[in-house]
PDB file of C-alpha atoms in Angstrom:
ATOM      1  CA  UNK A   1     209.091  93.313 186.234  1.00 46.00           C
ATOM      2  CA  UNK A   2     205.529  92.945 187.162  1.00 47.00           C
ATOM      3  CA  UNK A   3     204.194  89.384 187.456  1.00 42.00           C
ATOM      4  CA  UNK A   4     201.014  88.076 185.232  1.00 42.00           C
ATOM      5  CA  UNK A   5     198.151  86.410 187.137  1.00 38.00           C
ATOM      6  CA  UNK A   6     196.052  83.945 184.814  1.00 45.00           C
ATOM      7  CA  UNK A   7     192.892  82.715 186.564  1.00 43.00           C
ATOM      8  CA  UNK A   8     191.212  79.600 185.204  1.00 52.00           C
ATOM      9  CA  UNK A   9     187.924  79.592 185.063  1.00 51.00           C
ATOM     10  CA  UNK A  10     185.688  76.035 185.107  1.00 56.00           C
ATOM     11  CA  UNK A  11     183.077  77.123 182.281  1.00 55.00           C
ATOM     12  CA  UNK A  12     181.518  74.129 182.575  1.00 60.00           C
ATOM     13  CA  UNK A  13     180.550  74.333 186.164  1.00 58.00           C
ATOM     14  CA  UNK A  14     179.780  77.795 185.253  1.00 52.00           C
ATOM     15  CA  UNK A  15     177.031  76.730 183.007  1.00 55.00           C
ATOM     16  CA  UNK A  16     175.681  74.667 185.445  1.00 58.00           C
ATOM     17  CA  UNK A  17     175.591  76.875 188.163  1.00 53.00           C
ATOM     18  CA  UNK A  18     173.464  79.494 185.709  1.00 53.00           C
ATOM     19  CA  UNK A  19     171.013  76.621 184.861  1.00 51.00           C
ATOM     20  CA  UNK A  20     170.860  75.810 188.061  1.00 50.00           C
ATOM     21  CA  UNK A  21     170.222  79.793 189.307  1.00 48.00           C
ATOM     22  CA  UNK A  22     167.352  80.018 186.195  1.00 50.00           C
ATOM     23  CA  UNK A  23     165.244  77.139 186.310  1.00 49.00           C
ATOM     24  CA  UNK A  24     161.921  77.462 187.783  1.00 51.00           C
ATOM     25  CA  UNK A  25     160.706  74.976 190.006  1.00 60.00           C
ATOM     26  CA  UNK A  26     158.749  72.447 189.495  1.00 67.00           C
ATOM     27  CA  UNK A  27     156.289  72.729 191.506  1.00 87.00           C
ATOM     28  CA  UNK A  28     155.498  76.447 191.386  1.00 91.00           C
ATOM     29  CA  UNK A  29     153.181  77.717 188.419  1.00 94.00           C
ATOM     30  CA  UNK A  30     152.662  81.692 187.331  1.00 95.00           C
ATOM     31  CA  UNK A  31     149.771  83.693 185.936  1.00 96.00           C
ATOM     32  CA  UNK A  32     150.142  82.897 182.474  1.00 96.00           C
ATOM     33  CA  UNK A  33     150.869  78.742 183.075  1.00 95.00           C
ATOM     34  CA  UNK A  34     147.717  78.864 185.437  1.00 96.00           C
ATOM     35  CA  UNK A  35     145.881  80.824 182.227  1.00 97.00           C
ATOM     36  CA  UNK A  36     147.495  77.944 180.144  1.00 97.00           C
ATOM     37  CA  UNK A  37     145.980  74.775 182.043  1.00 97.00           C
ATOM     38  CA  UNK A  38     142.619  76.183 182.730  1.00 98.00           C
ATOM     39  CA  UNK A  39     142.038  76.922 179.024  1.00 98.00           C
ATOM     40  CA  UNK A  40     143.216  73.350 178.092  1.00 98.00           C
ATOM     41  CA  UNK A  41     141.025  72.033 180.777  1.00 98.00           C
ATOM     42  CA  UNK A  42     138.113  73.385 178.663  1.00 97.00           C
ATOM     43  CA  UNK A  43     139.524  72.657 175.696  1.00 97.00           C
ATOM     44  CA  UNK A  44     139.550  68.289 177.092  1.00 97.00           C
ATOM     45  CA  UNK A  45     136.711  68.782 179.226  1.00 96.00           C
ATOM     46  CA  UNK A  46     134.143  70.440 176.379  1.00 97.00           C
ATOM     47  CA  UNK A  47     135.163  67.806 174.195  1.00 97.00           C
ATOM     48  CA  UNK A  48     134.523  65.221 176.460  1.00 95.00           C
ATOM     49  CA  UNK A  49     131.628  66.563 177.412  1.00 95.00           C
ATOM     50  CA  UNK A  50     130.146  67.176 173.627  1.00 96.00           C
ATOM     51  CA  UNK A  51     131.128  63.305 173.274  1.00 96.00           C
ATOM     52  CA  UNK A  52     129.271  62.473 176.211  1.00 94.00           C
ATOM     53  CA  UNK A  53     125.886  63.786 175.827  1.00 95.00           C
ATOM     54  CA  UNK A  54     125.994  62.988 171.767  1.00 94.00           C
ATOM     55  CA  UNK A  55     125.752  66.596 170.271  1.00 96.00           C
ATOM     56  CA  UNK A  56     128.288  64.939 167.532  1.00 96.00           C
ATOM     57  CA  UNK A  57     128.735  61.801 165.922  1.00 95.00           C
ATOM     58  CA  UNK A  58     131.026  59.282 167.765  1.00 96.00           C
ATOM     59  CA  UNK A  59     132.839  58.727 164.538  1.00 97.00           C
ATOM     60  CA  UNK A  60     133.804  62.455 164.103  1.00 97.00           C
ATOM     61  CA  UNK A  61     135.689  62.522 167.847  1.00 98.00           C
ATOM     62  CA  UNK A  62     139.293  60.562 168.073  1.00 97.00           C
ATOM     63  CA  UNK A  63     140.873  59.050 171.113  1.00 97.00           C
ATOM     64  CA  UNK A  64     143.794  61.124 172.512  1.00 97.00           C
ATOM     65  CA  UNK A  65     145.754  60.479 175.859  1.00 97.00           C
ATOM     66  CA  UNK A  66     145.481  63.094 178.576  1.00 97.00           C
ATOM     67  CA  UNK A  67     145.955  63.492 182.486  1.00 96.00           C
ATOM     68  CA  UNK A  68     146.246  59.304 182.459  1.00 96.00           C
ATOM     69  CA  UNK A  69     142.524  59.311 180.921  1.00 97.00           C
ATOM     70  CA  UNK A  70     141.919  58.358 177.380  1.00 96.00           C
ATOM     71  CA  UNK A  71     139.761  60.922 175.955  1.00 97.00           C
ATOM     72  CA  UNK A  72     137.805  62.073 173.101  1.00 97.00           C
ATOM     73  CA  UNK A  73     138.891  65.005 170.960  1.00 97.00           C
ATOM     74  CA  UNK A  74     136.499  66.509 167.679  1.00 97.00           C
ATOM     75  CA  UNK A  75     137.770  66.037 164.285  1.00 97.00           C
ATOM     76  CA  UNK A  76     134.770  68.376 163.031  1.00 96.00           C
ATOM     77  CA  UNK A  77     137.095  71.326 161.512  1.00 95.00           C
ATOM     78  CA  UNK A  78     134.029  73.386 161.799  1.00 95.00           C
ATOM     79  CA  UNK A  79     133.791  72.576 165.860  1.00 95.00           C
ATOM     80  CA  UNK A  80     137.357  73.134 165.909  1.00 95.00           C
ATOM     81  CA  UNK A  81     137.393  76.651 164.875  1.00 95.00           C
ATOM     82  CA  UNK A  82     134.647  77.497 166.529  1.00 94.00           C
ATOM     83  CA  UNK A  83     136.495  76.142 170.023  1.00 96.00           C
ATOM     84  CA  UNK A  84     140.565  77.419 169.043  1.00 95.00           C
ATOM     85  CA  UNK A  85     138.709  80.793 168.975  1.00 93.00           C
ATOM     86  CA  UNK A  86     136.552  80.780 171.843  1.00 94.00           C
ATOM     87  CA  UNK A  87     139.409  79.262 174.044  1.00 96.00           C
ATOM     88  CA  UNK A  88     141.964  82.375 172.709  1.00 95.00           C
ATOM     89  CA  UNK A  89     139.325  84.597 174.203  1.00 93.00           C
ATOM     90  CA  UNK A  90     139.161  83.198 177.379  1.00 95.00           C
ATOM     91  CA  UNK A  91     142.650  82.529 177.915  1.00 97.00           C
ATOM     92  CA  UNK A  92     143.296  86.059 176.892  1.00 94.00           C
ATOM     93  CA  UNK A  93     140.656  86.902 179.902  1.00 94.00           C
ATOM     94  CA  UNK A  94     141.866  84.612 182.119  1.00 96.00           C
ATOM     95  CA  UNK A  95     145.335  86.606 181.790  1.00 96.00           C
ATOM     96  CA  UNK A  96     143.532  89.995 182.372  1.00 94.00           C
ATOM     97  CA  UNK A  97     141.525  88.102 185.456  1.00 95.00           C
ATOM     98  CA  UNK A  98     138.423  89.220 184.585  1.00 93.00           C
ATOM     99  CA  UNK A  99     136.562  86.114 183.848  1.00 93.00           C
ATOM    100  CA  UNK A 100     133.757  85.150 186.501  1.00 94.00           C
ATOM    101  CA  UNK A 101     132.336  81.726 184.567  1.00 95.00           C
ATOM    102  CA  UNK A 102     132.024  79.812 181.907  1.00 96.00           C
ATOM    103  CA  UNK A 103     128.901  77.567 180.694  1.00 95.00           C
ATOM    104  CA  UNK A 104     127.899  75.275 178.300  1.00 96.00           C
ATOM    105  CA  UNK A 105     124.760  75.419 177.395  1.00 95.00           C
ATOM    106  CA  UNK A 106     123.126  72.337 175.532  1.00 96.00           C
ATOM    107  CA  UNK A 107     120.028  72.839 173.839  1.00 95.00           C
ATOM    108  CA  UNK A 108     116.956  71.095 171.716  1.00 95.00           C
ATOM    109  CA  UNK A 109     117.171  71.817 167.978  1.00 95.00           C
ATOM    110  CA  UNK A 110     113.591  72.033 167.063  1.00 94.00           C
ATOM    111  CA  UNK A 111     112.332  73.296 170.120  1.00 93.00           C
ATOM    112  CA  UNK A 112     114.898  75.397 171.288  1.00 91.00           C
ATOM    113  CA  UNK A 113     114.390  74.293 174.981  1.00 93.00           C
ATOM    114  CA  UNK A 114     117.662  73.923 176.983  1.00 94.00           C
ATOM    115  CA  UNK A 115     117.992  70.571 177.901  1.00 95.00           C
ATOM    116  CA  UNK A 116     121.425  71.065 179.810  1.00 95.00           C
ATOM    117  CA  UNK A 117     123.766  73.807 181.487  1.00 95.00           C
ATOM    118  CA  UNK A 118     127.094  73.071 182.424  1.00 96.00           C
ATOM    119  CA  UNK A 119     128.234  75.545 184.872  1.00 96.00           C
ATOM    120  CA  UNK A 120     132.067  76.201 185.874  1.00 98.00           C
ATOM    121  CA  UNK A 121     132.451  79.063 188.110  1.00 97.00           C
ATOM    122  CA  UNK A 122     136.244  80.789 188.359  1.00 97.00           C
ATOM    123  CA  UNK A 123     137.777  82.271 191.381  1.00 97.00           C
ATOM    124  CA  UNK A 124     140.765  84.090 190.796  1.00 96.00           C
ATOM    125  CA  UNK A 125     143.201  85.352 192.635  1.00 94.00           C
ATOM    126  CA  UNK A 126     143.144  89.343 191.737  1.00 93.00           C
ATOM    127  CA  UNK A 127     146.452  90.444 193.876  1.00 94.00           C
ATOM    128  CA  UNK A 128     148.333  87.889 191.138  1.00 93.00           C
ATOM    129  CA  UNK A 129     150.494  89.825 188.080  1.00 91.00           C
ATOM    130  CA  UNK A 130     152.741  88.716 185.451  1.00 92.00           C
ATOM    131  CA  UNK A 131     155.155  90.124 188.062  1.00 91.00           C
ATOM    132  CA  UNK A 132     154.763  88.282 190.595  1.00 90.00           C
ATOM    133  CA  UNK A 133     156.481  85.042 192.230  1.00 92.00           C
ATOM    134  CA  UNK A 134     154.978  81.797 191.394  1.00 91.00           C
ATOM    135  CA  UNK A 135     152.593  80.010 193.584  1.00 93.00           C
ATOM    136  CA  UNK A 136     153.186  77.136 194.713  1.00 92.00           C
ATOM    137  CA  UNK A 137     151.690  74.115 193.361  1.00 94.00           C
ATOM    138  CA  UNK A 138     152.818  71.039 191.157  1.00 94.00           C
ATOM    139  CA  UNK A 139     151.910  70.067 187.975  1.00 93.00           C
ATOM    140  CA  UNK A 140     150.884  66.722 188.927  1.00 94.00           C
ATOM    141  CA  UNK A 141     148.731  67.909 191.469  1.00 95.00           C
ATOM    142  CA  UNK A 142     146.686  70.017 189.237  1.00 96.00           C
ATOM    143  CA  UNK A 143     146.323  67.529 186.852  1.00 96.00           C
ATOM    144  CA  UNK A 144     145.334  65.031 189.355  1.00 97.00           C
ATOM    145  CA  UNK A 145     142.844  67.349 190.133  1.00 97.00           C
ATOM    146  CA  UNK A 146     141.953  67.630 186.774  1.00 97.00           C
ATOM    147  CA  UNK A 147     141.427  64.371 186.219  1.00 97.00           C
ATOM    148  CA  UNK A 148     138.740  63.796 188.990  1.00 97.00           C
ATOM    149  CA  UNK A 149     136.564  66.692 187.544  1.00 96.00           C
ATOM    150  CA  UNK A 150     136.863  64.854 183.817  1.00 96.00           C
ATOM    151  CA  UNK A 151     136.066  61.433 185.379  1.00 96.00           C
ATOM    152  CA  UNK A 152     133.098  62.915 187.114  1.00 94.00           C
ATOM    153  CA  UNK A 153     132.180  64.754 183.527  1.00 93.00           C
ATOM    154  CA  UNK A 154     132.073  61.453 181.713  1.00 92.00           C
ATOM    155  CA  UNK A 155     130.322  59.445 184.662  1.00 93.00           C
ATOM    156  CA  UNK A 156     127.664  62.174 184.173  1.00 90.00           C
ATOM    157  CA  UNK A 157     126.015  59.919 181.423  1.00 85.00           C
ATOM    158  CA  UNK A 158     124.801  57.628 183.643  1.00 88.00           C
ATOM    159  CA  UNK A 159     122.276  59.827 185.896  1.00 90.00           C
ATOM    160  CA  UNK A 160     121.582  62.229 183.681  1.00 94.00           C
ATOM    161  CA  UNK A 161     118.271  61.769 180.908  1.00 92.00           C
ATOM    162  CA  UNK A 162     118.970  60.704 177.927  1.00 92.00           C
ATOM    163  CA  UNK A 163     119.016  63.647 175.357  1.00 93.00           C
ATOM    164  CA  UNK A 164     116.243  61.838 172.839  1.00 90.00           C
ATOM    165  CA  UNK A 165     115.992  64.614 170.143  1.00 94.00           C
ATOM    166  CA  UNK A 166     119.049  66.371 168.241  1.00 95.00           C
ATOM    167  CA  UNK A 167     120.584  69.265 170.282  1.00 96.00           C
ATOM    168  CA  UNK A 168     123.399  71.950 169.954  1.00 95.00           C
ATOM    169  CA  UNK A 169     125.055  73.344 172.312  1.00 95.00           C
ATOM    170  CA  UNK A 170     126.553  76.859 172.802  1.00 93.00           C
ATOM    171  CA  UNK A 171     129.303  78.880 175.195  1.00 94.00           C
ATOM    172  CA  UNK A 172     128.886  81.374 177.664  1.00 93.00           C
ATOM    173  CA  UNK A 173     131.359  83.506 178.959  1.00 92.00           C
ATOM    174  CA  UNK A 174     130.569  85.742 181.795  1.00 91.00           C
ATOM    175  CA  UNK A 175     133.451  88.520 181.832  1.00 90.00           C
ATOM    176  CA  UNK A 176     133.671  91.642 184.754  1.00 85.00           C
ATOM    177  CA  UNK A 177     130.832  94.527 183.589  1.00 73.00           C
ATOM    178  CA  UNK A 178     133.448  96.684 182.519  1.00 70.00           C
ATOM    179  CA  UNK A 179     134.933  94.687 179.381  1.00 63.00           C
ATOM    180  CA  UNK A 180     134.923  95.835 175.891  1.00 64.00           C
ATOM    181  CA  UNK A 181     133.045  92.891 173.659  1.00 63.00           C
ATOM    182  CA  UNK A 182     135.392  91.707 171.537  1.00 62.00           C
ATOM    183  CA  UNK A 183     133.915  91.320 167.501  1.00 58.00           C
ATOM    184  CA  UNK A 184     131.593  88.469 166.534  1.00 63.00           C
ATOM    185  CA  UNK A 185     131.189  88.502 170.222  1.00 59.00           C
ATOM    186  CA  UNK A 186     127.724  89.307 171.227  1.00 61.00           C
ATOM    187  CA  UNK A 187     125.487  89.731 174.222  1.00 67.00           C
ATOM    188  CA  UNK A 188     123.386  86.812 175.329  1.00 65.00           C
ATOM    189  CA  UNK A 189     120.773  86.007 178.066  1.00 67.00           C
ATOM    190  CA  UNK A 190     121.357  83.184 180.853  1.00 72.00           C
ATOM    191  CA  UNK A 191     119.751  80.477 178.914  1.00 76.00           C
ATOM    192  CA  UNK A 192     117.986  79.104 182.224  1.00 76.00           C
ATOM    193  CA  UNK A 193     116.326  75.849 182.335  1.00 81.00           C
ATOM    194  CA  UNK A 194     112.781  75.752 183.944  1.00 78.00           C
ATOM    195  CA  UNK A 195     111.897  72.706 186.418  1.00 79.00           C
ATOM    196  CA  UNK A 196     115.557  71.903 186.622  1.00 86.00           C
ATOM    197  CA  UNK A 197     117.625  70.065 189.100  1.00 91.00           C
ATOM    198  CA  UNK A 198     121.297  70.592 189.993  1.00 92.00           C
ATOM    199  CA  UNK A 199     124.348  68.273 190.465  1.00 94.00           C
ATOM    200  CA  UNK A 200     127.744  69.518 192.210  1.00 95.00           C
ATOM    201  CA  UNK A 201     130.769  68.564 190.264  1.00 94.00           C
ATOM    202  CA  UNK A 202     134.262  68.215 191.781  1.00 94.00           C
ATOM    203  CA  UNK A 203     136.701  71.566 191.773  1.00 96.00           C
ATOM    204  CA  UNK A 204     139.871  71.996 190.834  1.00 97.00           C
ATOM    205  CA  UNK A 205     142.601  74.778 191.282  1.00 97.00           C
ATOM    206  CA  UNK A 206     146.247  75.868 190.242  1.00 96.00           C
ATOM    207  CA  UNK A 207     146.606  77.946 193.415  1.00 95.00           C
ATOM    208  CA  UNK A 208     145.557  80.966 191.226  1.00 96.00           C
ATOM    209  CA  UNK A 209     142.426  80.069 189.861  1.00 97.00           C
ATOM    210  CA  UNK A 210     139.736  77.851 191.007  1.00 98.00           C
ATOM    211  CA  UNK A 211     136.939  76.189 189.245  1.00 98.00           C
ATOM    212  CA  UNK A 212     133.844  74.828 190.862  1.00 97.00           C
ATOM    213  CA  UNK A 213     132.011  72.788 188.259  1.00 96.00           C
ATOM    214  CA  UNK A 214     128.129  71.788 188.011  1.00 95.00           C
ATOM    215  CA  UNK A 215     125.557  70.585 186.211  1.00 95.00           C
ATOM    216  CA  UNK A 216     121.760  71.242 185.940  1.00 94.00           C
ATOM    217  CA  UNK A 217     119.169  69.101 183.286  1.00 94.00           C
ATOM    218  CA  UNK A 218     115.750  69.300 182.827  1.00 87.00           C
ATOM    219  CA  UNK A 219     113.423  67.502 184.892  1.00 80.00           C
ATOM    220  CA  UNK A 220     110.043  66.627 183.023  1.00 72.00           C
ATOM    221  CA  UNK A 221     109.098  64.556 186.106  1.00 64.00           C
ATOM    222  CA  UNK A 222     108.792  67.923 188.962  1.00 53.00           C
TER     223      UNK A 222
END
């Protein structure tokens, strides 16, 4: 008479060893997260930055926690859309890696004279895929990194001249030659500003993109 073998099996530790086998680490970050932070760095930092220079009421912005900073978020539904889409865009091109910069462009109503242009140039790392390992680099680092560049943002206000008449401000997004304009998308020139002078910002990176910020104003006095 053959025998019967019963073999317990700990499902409990079995679970744990399959969490343990699946989670990603903590300190590693892939295309799409890296596609992720940049866009909500924008997303802060273009808020802050509207706040800053006054293109919008005080009273429309509320305060929100982020990266240990208190900042300033738009309540202007109208600025809202207008920034949920353009950030879609660019995270979708950040993805595809085929975004080169982004700038901000801030400029006299009644004139039409740019006053301001906010510059944040994007290295990426082309060899990256959906496919591949993560890089290495923590999510606290980033963000500490982060941080510095939105500090340095809202310390802008106190060397740079006051913005005396009411301006608007628009986005740029400078994409590789080869991409297909997506609608209500539309060509636009480099919005230059003449007798100008230029401030380096801090950088920041996620170990698969890189952004070097600055900022040039108008200088009546040159």
């Amino acid at each position: 008479m053959g025998s019967d073998y019963i073999m317990q099996v700990d499902v409990a530790k079995l679970k744990k060893m399959a969490a343990t086998l699946q989670a990603p680490k903590a300190n590693t970050i892939t295309l799409k997260g890296s596609s992720e932070k940049v866009s909500e760095f924008f997303s802060f930092g273009i808020n802050s930055l509207l706040y800053q220079r006054g293109i919008y009421p005080p009273e429309t912005f509320t305060r929100k926690q982020k990266y240990g900073l208190t900042l300033f978020m738009s309540t202007d539904k109208a600025l809202q859309d207008y920034l949920e889409n353009v950030l879609r865009q660019l995270n979708k091109w950040l993805n595809e890696k085929t975004v080169q910069k982004v700038v901000v462009v801030i400029t006299e109503v009644e004139s039409g004279e740019v006053q301001e242009r906010w510059q944040f140039d994007i290295q990426c790392d082309k060899s990256m895929t959906h496919e591949s390992q993560p890089r290495e680099k923590s999510n606290a680092e980033i963000n500490k990194e982060i941080k510095a560049v939105i500090t340095q943002i809202t310390a802008t206000v106190t060397f740079l001249p006051l913005l005396a008449n009411p301006c608007t401000f628009n986005i740029l997004i400078y994409t590789d030659k080869d991409m297909a304009m997506p609608e209500q998308w539309e060509e636009s020139g480099p919005s230059l500003i003449t007798n100008s002078q230029e401030v380096k910002l801090r950088s920041f990176a996620t170990s698969i993109h890189k952004i070097d910020a600055a900022v040039s104003y108008k200088d009546d006095g040159m």
